[in-house]
Amino acid sequence: MINKSIFIFVVILTICHNASCFYLPGLAPVNYCQKGSAGESESCKSEVPLFVNRLNTEESVIPYEYKYFGFCNPKTEQQSPVENLGQVVFGERIRPSAYQIQFLKNESCKELCTIKYSGNNKESLEYLERLKKGMRLNYQHHWIVDNMPVTWCYPISDGRHFCNIGFPMGCFPDYSPQRICEVDINYNKQNTYYLFNHVDLTITYHSGAKEDWAVGNENEGRIISIKVVPRSIAHKKGNITCKSPDERDDPMTLTNKDLGPDETLEITYSYSITFVMNNTVKWSSRWDYILESMPHANIQWFSIVNSLCIVLFLSGMVAMILLRTLHKDIARYNQMECGEDAQEEFGWKLVHGDVFRPPRKGMLLSVLLGSGVQVFCMTLITLAFACLGFLSPANRGALMTCALILYVLLGTPAGYVSARIYKSFGGEKWKSNVLLTSMLCPGLVFSVFFLLNLVLWAHASSAAVPFTTLLALLALWFGVSVPLTFIGSYFGFSKRALEHPVRTNQIPRQIPEQSFYTQPIPGVIMGGVLPFGCIFIQLFFILNSLWSSQMYYMFGFLFLVFIILVITCSETTILLCYFHLCAEDYHWWWRSFLTSGFTAIYLFLYCCHYFVSKLNIEDTASTFLYFGYTMIMVFLFFLLTGTIGFFACFWFIRKIYSVVKVD
C-alpha cells in the first residue's frame, strides 16, 4: 500500500513537472517586426510597450505606485491594461510608461524626460523626499515587457548569476545592500543618494527566419528576455551623453539637505536599448533563465524526501496499530465465550457507550468544520489547476482570482457538511447554524482584511483595494456564497441524522486520571509537530514570494507536499486519538480538530522567525500589516488542517466501533 502511494506521488510530480511549459489561450506569443518592413501587419507589431508596476521592498510591507515617486509619465494619455480580481487584491498596479521601444531599433542614451524640483514648491519637495525615502528603504522597480518581467541579473557567491525580477531605484550606501551599490564601485560615498536615472535595456529575441510562423523573415521575432542594468548619470543641461559602463559617468547624487528657497534641482532620465538575437532559446522556454537562476531544486527534493520519511514512519505506526493491536483486540472482544471464561472489557472498548456523546460547543465545531471543508476544496482544486499549468506566473493574478472564485462557489459543501455534523450532535437551531457557517469565518477574514486596507489607504499605498472592489467582494459574498451555503444547509438538514455504530449511554462515564502525555494540552501540542515538519521548507519559498518579490512556480512540489500534509495530519490525529481512547478518555471531538489544527500555531511561530531573520521591517505600520496578513493565513490554515484531522479521526472511530460486538 505504501509503495503504491509513493508511485502515485511520483506520477503526479512527473505530470506537474511536464506541465510547466503549458500555456493558456490568451497567453499566446506576440510576433514583433521592424517598423516599415514588409511583414508589418495587424498580426505583427512594431511597437514594444513597456509597462511599469508597483514598487516594493523587503524593508516595508507598503508598496507604492510608479507615479507616487514622481517619475516620468507618458506624454499622452494611455489606457492601462485591464486587471483581474487577483491582481487588484494583491496590489498589482500595471500602468503604461513613457519609454518608447521600436522592435529592432537600438537607442543610445535617449532622453526620457527632465523633472525640475524647486525649493519654493512644496509639492516638488515632497516628491524629492519620497525619492530619498525610496532609496533609503531600497524600493525596487518592477517593469513588464511582453508579459515578461524586466530582470536585473548579478553574480552570487557560488559563481552563478541570480536574475531578480526587479531592480533598485537608487543606492544609499549607509543602508542599501552591498549588491545594489556594487552596480558601480564609485557608489560608496556615505550620506549620499545615488539615483538610478539611466537604464541600459538588453532585449533578446528569437528570430522567425527559420520558423513556421515567419518563414524567411529576419525582421520578425518573439521576445524571450529583457535585462536591465541601472546606472546613475549626472547629465549636463542640454547635453545628454552616456559613457560606456567601463568608463563610469559622474553619478547623479542627492544629499540629505533640503533645497533652499531659491534653489532648484533638475534630474534627467534616459535610457539605452540594445536588441540581441538568440535562436537557441524558444519562446516556450523563455522563463527558464529566471527560474533556473533560483537555487531551489536540490532543497525541494530534500524537502520531499524529508516529508516522505515522516509519512512512511507514521504509516508504519498506523499499520502496526490497525494490523496488530486493533486486530487482536477486535478478535478477542468478538469471541463468543460465556460464564466465567468471558473476557473483561478494557482499553478503548470500555468507552463505547460514550465515544459518540455530543461535544460541548457543538454548534461552533460544526461551523468550523463546514468552513474548513470549503478551504480544503478550494486549496485542492486551485493547486490542481496550478500544477497543470493553468495558473502559471505568466498569467498574472490568476492564482488569487481562482482561489477567491472557488471559495465563493464552494459555499454549498460548507453548508452541507456543517448541517450534517450539527444534526448528528442533536442540534435543532438550524437557522443559527446556517447563518454562522456563512458569516462567521468569512466575516472574521473580511474584517481583518478591511482593517488592514484602511492602513494601506492611510499611507496612499498601491496595495489598498479600491472601494468598488470591496463592494464587488461583498457582492460575491452575500450574493453568491451565502445563498449557496443556505442551499447546502437545506440538503444537509433534510437528510436523516448520521447513525453511529454504537449507542450512547445516558450517564457519562467517569474519565480516570490521565498521565502527562495523554492530557489534552500536551497531546495537542505534540500533534502539530510532524505535519509542520513536512511543510516548513516549502513555507520559506512561499513567504519569499509574498514578502521578498521572488517568483513562486514550483506548484508540482507544492501539490505533492499538500498531499503529504493531508496524510500526515490524518495519521497523526488517528494515532493520538487511539492512545487517548486506550486511556479511557472519550473526549475526542474537539481534540481531533485541535491536534492537527495546532500546526497553524507552528506556522505562526515560523512567520515570526521569518520576520525577524529575513525582513528588515522597522516601522509600525508595516509590522501591523505583516502580522495582520499572517493572522489571516494562519486562521485559514488552522481551518484546513483541523478539518483534515477531524474527519480522519471520525472515520477511524466509526470504523473500529462498527466491527466490535457490544452487549
XYZ file of C-alpha atoms in Angstrom, residues 62-65 67-68 130 453-464:
19
model
C 3.718 49.052 1.969
C 4.148 49.180 -1.849
C 3.578 52.309 -3.932
C 2.532 53.061 -7.477
C 3.665 57.767 -10.083
C 3.955 58.108 -6.289
C 9.866 60.426 -1.452
C -6.888 48.008 3.942
C -7.636 51.121 5.994
C -3.961 51.276 6.996
C -2.928 50.993 3.336
C -5.413 53.714 2.374
C -3.969 55.988 5.056
C -0.465 55.525 3.585
C -1.627 56.032 -0.039
C -0.284 52.598 -0.908
C -0.899 50.887 -4.233
C -1.874 47.744 -2.305
C -5.019 49.459 -0.987
